GROMACS .gro file of C-alpha atoms in nm:
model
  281
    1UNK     CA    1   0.282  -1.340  -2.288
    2UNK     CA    2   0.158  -1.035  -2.063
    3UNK     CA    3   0.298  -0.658  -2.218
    4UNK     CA    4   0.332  -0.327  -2.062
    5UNK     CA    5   0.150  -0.068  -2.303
    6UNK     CA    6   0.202   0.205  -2.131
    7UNK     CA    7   0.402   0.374  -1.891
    8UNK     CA    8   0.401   0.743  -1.757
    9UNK     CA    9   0.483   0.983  -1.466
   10UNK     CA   10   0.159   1.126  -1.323
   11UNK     CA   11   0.030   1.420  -1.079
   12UNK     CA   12  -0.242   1.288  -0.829
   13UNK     CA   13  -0.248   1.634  -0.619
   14UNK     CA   14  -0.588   1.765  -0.502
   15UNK     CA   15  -0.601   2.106  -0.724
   16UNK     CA   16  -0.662   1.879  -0.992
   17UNK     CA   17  -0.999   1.807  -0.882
   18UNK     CA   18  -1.050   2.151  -0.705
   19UNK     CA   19  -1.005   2.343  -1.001
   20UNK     CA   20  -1.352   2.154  -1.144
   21UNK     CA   21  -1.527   2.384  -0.850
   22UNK     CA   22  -1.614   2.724  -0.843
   23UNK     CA   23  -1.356   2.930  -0.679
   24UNK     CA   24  -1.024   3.067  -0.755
   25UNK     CA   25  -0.879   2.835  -0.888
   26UNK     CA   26  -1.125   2.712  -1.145
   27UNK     CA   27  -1.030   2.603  -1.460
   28UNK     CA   28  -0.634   2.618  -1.311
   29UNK     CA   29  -0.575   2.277  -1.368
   30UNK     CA   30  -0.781   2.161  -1.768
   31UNK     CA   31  -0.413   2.043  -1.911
   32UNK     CA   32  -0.308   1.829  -1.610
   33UNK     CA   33  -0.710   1.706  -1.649
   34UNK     CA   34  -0.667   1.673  -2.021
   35UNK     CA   35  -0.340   1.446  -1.986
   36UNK     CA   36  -0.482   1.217  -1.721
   37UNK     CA   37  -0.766   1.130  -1.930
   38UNK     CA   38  -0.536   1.136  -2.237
   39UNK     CA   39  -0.319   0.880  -2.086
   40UNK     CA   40  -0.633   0.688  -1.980
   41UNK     CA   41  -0.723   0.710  -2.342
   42UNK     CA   42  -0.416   0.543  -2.494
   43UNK     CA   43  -0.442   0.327  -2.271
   44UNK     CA   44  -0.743   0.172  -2.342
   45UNK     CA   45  -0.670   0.194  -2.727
   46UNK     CA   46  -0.387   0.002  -2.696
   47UNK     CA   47  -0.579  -0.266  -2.501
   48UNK     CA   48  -0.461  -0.215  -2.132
   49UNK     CA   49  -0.670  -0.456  -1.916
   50UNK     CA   50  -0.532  -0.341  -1.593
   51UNK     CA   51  -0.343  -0.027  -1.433
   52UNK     CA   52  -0.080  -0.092  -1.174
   53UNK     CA   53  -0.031   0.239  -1.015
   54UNK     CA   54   0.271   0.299  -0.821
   55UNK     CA   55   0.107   0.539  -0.558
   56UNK     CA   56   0.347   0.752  -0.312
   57UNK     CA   57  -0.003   0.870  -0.093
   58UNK     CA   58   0.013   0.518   0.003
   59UNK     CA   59   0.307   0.487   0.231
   60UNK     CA   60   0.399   0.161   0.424
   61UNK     CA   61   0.663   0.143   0.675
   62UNK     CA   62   0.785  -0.194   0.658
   63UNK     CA   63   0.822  -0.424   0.349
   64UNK     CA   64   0.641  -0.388   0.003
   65UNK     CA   65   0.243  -0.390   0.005
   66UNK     CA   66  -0.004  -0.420  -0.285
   67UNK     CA   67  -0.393  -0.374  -0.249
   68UNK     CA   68  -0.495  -0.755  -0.429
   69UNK     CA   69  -0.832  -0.694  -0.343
   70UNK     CA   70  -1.038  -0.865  -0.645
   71UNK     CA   71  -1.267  -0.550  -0.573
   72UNK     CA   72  -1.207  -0.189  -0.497
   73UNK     CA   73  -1.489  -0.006  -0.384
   74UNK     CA   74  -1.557   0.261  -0.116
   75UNK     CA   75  -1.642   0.667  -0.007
   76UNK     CA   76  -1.315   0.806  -0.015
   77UNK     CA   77  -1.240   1.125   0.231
   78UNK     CA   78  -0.889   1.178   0.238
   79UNK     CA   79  -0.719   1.179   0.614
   80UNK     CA   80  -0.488   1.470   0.523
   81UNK     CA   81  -0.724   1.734   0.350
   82UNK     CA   82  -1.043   1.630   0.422
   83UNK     CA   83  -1.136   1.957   0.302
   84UNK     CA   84  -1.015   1.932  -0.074
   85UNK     CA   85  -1.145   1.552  -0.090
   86UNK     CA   86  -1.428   1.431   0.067
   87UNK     CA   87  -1.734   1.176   0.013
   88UNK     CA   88  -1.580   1.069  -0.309
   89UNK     CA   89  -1.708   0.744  -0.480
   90UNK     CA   90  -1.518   0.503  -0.661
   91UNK     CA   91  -1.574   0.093  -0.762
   92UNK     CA   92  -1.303  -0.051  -0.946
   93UNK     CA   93  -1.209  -0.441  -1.064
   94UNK     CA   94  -0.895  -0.551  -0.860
   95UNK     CA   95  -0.579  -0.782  -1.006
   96UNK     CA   96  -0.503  -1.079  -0.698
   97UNK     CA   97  -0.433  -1.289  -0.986
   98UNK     CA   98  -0.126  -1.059  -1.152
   99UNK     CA   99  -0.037  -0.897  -0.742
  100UNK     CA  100   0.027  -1.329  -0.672
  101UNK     CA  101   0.250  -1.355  -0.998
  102UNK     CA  102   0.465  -1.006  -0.889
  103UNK     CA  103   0.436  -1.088  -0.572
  104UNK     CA  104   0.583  -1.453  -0.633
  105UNK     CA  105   0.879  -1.265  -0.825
  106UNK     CA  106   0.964  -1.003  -0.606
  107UNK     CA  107   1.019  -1.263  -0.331
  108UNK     CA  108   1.265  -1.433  -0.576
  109UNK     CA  109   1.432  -1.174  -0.611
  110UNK     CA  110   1.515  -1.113  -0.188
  111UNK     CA  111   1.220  -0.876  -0.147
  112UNK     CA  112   1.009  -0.886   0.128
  113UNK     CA  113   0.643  -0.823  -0.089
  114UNK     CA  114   0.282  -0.871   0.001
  115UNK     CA  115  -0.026  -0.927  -0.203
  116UNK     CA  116  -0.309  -0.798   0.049
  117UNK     CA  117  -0.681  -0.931   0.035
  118UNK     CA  118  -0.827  -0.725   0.276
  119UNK     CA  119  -1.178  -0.597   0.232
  120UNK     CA  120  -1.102  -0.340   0.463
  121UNK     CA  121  -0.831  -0.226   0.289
  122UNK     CA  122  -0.870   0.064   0.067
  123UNK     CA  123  -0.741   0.256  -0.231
  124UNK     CA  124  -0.557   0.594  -0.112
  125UNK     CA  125  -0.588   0.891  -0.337
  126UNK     CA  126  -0.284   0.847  -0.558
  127UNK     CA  127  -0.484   0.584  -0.695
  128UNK     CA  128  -0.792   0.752  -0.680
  129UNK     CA  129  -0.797   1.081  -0.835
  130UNK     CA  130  -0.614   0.932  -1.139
  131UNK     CA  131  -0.861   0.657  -1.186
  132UNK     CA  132  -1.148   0.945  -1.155
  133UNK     CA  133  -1.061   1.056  -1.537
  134UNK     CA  134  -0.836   0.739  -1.673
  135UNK     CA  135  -1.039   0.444  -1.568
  136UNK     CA  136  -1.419   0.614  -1.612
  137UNK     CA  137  -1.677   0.361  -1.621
  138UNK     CA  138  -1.445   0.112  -1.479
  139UNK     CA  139  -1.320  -0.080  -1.755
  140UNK     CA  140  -1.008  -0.208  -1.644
  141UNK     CA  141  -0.868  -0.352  -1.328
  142UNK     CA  142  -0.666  -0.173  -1.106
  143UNK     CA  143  -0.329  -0.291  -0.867
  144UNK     CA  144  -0.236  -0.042  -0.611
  145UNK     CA  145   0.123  -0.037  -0.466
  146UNK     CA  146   0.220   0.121  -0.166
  147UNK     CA  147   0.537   0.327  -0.136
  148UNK     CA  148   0.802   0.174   0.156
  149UNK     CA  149   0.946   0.495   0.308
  150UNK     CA  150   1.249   0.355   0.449
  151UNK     CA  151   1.304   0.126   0.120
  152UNK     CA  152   1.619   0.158  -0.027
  153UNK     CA  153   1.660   0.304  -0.426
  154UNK     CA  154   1.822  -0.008  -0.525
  155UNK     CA  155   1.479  -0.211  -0.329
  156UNK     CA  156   1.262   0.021  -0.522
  157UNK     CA  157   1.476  -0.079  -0.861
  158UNK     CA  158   1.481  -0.443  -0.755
  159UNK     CA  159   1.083  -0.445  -0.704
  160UNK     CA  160   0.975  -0.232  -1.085
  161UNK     CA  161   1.226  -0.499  -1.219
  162UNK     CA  162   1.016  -0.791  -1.080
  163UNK     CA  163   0.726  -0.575  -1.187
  164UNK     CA  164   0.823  -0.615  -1.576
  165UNK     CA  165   0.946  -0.966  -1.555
  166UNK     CA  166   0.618  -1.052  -1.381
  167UNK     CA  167   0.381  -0.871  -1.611
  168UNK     CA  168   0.577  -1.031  -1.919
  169UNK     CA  169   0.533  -1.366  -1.774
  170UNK     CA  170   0.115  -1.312  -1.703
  171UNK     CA  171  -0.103  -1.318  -1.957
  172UNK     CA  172  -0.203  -0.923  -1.902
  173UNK     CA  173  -0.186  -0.616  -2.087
  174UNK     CA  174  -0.059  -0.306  -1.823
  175UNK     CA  175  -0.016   0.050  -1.775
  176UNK     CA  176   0.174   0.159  -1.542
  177UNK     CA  177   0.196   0.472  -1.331
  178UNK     CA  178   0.416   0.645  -1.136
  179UNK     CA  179   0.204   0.850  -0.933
  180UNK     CA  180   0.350   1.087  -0.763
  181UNK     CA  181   0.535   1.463  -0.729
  182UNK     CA  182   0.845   1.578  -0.889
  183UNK     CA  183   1.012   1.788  -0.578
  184UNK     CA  184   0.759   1.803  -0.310
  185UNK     CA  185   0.889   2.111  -0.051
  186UNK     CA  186   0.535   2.191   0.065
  187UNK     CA  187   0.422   2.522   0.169
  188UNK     CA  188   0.412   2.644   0.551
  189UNK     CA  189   0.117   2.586   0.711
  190UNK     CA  190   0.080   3.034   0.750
  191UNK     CA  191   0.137   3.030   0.373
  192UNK     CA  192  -0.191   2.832   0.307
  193UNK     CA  193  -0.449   3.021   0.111
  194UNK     CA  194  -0.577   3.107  -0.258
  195UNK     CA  195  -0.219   3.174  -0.371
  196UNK     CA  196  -0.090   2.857  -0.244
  197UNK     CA  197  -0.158   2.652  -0.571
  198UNK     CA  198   0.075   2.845  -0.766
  199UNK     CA  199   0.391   2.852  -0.573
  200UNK     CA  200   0.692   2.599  -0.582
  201UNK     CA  201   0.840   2.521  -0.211
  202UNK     CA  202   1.168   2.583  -0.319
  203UNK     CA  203   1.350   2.812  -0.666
  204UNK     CA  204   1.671   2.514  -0.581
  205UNK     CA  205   1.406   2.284  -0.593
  206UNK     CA  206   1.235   2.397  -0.942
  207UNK     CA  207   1.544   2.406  -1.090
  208UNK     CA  208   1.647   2.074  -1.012
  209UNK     CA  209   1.271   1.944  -1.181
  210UNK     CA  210   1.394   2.205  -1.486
  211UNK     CA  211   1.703   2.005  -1.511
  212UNK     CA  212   1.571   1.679  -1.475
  213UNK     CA  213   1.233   1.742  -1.728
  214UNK     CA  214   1.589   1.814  -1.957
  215UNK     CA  215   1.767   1.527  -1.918
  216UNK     CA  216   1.435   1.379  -1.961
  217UNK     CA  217   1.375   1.539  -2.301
  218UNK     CA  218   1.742   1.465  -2.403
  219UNK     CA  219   1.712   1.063  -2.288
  220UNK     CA  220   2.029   1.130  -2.082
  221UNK     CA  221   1.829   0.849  -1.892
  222UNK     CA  222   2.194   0.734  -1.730
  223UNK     CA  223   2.299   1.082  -1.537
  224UNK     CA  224   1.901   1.083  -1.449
  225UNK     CA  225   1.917   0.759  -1.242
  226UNK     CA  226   2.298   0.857  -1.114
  227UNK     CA  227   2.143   1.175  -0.937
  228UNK     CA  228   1.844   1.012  -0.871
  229UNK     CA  229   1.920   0.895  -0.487
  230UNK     CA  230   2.014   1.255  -0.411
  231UNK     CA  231   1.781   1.454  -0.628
  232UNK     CA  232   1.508   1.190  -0.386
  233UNK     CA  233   1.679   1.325  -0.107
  234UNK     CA  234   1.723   1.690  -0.120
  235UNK     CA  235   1.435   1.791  -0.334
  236UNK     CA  236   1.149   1.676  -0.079
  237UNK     CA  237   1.113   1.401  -0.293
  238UNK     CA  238   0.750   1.260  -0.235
  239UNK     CA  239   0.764   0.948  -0.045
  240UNK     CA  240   1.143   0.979  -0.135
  241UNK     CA  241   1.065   0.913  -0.511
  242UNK     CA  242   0.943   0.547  -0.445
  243UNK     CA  243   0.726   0.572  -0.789
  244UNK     CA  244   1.019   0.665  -0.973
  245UNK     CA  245   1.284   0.431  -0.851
  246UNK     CA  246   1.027   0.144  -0.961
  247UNK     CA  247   0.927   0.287  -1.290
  248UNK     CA  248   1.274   0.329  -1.347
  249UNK     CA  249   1.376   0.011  -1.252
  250UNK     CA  250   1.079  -0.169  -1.484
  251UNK     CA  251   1.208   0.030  -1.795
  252UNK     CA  252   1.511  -0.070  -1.684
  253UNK     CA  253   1.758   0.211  -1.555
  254UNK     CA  254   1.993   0.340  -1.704
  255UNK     CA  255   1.940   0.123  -1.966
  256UNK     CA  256   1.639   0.328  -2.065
  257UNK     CA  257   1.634   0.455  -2.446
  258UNK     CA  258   1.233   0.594  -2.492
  259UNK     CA  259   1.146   0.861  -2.573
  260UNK     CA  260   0.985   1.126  -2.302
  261UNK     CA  261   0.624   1.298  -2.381
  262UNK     CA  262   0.586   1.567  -2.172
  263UNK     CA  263   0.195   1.551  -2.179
  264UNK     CA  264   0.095   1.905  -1.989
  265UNK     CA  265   0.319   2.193  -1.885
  266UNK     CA  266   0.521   2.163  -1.589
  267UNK     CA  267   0.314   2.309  -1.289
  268UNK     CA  268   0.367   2.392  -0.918
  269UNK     CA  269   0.124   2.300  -0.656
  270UNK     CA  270   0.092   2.402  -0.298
  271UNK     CA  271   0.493   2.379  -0.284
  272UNK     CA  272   0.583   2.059  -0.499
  273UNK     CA  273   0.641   2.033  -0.867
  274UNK     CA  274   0.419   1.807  -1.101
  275UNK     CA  275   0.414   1.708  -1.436
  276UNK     CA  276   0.251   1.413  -1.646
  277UNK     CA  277   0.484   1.195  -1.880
  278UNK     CA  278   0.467   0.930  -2.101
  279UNK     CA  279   0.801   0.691  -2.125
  280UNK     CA  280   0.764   0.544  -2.499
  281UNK     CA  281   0.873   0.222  -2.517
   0.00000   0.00000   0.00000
């Protein structure tokens, strides 16, 4: 029998790694380092073999994708800000065997799901910079899954359902991760500059994350998921919240009773909100 050991709501955003350069924002960003590698950490004590990362920089159009490649390895420059990531190394283990198993469930269950094993295919940066301080060395495998944009909530339930069925059914040990923003109102492109890093997009929007880092706290788990389609919605919701829906839907909705570690303090970058959380389960 496979078991998920670990489960938490992660920042991927690029002022993570930034702040380990000299500049002005140096040093900004040690607690949101410290809880990525502290997550990595509990991981690996509790004997996670492989991390399944649901990753909103990865977005897909049309069905569900995961990267199955038995081998992740590349120079990563991210496309958007090629400028805040560039020439960055990474070689990771893949997971075709457990993408096949969730792959075969998901399609069970009415979804339309893919287990890719392209060699061309690579790992976007939601995957990426998280791996950088969880997964150092390379010790355990890694299964990337893309975020469909014009999925529905109750797809993105349906597929972190067939996620925890799937993993329970395997013979693997898995943390997951729901990489990804809290509100995500970026800044105008005439705002961008040194000060950037510390604003939030929107004081609506900040509020909202204040409420729902609450409700959170308070394992009011049940009026989380009820305004989670709109809170998606009208808080700029990174890739619409795909990473949520499905972490949501593997701990299973509203039927959720964990507890919530808040693992760094809540902090605004460039516009969006982030935070890193474990769900206890």
């Amino acid at each position: 029998m496979g078991q998920i050991v670990l489960a938490a709501k992660i920042s991927h955003v690029p002022s993570i790694m930034i702040s380990e350069r000299k500049g002005p924002l140096e040093g900004k960003r040690a607690a949101a380092i410290q809880a990525l590698r502290e997550i990595g950490k509990r991981a690996r004590v509790r004997g996670a073999d492989t991390f399944l990362v649901f990753d909103t920089h990865w977005i897909s159009n049309f069905g569900c994708h995961m990267n199955a490649n038995a081998r992740h390895h590349g120079v990563y420059t991210s496309h958007e800000a090629p400028h805040m990531i560039q020439n960055m190394s990474y070689d990771y283990p893949g997971d075709p065997e457990l993408a096949d198993v969730i792959a075969a469930e998901a399609s069970r269950r009415g979804l339309q799901v893919l287990a890719h094993k392209v060699d061309t295919l690579p790992l976007e940066y939601g995957t990426i910079v998280p791996m950088h301080y969880m997964n150092e060395g390379s010790w355990a495998r890694v299964l990337s899954v893309a975020a469909p944009i014009f999925a529905s909530v109750e797809e993105n339930r349906t597929f972190g359902a067939a996620c925890a069925a799937a993993i329970a059914a395997s013979n693997r040990k898995v943390a997951v991760l729901a990489s990804g923003s809290m509100s995500h109102k970026l800044v105008a492109n005439e705002q961008v500059g040194d000060g950037q890093w510390e604003q939030i997009g929107s004081e609506f929007n900040r509020q909202v994350d204040m409420r729902v880092l609450d409700l959170w706290k308070e394992r009011r788990y049940a009026e989380f998921v009820r305004m989670l389609p709109e809170y998606s919605a009208k808080c700029n919701g990174e890739a619409l919240m795909a990473d949520t829906h499905m972490m949501f839907g593997m701990l299973g909705w509203d039927g959720y009773k964990g507890e919530t570690e808040l693992l760094c303090p809540y902090f605004p970058s460039s516009g969006s909100g982030q935070i890193m959380a474990e769900y206890h389960l």
